[in-house]
PDB file of C-alpha atoms in Angstrom:
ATOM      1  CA  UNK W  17       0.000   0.000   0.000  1.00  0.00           C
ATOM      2  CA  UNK W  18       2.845   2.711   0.905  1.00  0.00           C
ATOM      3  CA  UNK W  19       4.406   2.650  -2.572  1.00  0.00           C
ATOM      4  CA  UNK W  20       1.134   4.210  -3.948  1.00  0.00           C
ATOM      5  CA  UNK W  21       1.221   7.297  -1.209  1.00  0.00           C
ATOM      6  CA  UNK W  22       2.983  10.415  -1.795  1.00  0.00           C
ATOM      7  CA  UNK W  23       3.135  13.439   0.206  1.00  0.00           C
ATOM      8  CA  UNK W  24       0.997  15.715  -1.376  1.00  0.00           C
ATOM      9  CA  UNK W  25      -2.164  12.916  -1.146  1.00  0.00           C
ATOM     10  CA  UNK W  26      -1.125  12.163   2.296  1.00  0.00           C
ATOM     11  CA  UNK W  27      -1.422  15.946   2.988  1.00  0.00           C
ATOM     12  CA  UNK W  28      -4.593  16.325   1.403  1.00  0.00           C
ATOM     13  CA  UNK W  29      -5.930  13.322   3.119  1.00  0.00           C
ATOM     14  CA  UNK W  30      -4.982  15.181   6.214  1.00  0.00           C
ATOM     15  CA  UNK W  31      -6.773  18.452   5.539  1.00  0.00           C
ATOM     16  CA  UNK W  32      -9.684  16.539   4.797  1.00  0.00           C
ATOM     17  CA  UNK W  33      -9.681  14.546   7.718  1.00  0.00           C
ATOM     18  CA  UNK W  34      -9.584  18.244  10.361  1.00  0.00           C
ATOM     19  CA  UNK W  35     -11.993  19.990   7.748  1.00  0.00           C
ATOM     20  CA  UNK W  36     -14.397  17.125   8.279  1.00  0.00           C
ATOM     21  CA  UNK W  37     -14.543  17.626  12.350  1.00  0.00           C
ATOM     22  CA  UNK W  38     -13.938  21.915  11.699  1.00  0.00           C
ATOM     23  CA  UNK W  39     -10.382  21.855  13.476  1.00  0.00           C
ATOM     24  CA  UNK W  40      -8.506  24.271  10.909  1.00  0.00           C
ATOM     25  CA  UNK W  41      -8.932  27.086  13.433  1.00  0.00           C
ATOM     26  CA  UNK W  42      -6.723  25.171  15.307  1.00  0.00           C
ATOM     27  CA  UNK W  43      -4.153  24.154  13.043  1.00  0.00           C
ATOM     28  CA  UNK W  44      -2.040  27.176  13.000  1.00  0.00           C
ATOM     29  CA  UNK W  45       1.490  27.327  12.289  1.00  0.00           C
ATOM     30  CA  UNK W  46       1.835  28.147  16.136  1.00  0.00           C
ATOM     31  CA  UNK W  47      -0.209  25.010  17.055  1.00  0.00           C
ATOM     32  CA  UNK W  48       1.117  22.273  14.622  1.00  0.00           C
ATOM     33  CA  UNK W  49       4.348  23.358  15.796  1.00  0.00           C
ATOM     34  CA  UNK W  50       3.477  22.975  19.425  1.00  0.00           C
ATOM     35  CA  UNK W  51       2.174  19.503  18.696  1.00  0.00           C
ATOM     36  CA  UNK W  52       5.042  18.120  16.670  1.00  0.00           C
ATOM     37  CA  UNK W  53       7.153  19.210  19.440  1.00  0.00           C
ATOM     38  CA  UNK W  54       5.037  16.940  22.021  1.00  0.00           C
ATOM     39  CA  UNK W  55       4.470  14.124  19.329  1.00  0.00           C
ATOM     40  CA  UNK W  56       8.204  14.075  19.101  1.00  0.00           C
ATOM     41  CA  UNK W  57       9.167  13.980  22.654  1.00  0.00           C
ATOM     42  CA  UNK W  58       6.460  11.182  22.946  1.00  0.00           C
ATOM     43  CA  UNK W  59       8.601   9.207  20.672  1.00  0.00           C
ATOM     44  CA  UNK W  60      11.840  10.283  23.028  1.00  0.00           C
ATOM     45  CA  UNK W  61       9.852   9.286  25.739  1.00  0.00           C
ATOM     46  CA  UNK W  62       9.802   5.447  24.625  1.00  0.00           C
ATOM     47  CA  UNK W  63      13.733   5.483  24.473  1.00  0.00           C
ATOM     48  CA  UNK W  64      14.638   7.555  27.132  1.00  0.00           C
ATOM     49  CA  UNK W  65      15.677   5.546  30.195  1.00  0.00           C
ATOM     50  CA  UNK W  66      16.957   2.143  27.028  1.00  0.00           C
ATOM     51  CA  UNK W  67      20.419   1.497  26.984  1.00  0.00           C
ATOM     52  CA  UNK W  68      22.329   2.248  23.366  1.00  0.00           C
ATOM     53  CA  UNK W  69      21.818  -1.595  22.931  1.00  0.00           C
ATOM     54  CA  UNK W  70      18.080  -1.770  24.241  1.00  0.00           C
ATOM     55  CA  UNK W  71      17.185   0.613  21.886  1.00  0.00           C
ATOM     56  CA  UNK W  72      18.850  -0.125  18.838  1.00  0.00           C
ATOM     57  CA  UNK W  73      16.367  -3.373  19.890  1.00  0.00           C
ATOM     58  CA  UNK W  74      12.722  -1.373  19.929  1.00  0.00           C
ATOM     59  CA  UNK W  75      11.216  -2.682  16.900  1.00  0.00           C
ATOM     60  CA  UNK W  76      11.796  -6.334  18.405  1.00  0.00           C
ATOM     61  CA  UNK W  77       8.787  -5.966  20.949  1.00  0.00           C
ATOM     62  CA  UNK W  78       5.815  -5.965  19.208  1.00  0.00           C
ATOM     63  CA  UNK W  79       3.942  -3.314  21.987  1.00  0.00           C
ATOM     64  CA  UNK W  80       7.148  -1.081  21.365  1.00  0.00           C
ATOM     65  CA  UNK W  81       7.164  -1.510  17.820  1.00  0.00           C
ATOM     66  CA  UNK W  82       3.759  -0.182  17.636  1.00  0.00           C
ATOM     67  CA  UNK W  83       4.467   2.983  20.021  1.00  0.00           C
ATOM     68  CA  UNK W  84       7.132   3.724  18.268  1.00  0.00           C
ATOM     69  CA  UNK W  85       5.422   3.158  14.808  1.00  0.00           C
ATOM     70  CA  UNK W  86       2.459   5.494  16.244  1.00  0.00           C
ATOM     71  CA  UNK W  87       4.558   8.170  17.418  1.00  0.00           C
ATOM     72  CA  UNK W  88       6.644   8.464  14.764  1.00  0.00           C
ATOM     73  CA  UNK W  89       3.068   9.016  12.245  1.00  0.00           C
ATOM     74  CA  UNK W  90       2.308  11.276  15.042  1.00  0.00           C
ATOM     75  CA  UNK W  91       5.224  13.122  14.170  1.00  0.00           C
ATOM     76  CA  UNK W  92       4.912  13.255  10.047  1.00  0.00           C
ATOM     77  CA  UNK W  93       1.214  14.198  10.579  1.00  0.00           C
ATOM     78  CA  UNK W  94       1.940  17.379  11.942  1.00  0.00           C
ATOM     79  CA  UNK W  95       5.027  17.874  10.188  1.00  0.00           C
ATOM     80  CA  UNK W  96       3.101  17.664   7.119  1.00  0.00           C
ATOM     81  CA  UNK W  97       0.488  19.524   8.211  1.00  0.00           C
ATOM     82  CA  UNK W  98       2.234  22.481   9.399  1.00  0.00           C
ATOM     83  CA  UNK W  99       4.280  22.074   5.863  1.00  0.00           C
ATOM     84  CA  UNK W 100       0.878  22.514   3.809  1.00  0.00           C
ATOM     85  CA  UNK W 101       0.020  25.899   6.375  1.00  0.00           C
ATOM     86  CA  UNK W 102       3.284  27.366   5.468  1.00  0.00           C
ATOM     87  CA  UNK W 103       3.039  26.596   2.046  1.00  0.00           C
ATOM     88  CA  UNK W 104       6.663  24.454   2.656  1.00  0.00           C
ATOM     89  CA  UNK W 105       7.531  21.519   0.155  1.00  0.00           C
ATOM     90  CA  UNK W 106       8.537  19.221   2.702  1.00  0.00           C
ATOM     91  CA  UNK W 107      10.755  17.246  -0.129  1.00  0.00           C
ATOM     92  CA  UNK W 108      12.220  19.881  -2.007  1.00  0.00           C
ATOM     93  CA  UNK W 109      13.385  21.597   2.058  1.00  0.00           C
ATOM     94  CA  UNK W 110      15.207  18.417   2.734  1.00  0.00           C
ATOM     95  CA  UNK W 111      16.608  18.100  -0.458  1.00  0.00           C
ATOM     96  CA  UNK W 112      17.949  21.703  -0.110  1.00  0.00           C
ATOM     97  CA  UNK W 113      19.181  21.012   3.544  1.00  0.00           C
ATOM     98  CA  UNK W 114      20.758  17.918   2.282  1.00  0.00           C
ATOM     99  CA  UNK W 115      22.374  19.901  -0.273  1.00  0.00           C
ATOM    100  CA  UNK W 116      23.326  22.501   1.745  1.00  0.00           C
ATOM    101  CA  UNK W 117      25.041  19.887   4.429  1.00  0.00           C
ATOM    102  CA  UNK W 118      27.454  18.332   1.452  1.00  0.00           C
ATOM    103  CA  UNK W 119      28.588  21.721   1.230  1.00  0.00           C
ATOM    104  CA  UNK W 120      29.129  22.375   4.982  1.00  0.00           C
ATOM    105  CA  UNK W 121      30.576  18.867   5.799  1.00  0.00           C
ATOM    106  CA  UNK W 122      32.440  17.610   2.998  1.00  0.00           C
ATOM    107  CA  UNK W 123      33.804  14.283   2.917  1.00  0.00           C
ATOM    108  CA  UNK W 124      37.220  13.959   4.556  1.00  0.00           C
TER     109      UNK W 124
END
């Protein structure tokens, strides 16, 4: 199923999904960046206390595996929502910063 999704249909899918219960008053750029900020230290939260080892072992437990697989679309879900708010290509950004970090840290 994921190799049909792109980001643009998962954004739109998205917008329909808080136009359908009326929650774009809420979804300002202040908000969506207040709740990737929680989303994402939900998903520190699972790791934090693990051992290097522990957690390079998450994905092993299945009720980790599925936190972790939760928070993380926690995380793109208001990443890409607050992307479509500002108007950000969420691709072409990382592609820039990408670029940007070959030409900051160049191979040794």
């Amino acid at each position: 199923m994921t190799e049909h999704l792109d980001v643009a249909k998962l954004q739109r899918r998205l917008a329909e999904f808080a136009a359908a219960r009326n929650w774009q008053p809420y979804h300002t750029p202040k908000n969506l960046a207040s709740a990737l900020s929680v989303e994402a230290s939900e998903l520190v939260e699972i790791f934090q206390w693990l051992t290097p080892e522990e957690s390079a072992r998450v994905m092993d437990d299945p009720d980790s595996a599925h936190r972790v697989r939760d928070e993380v679309a926690d995380v793109l879900a208001y990443l890409l929502q607050l992307c479509e708010v500002l108007g950000v290509d969420p691709l072409a950004a990382l592609e820039a910063k990408i670029d940007r970090n070959e030409d900051r840290f160049p191979r040794p």
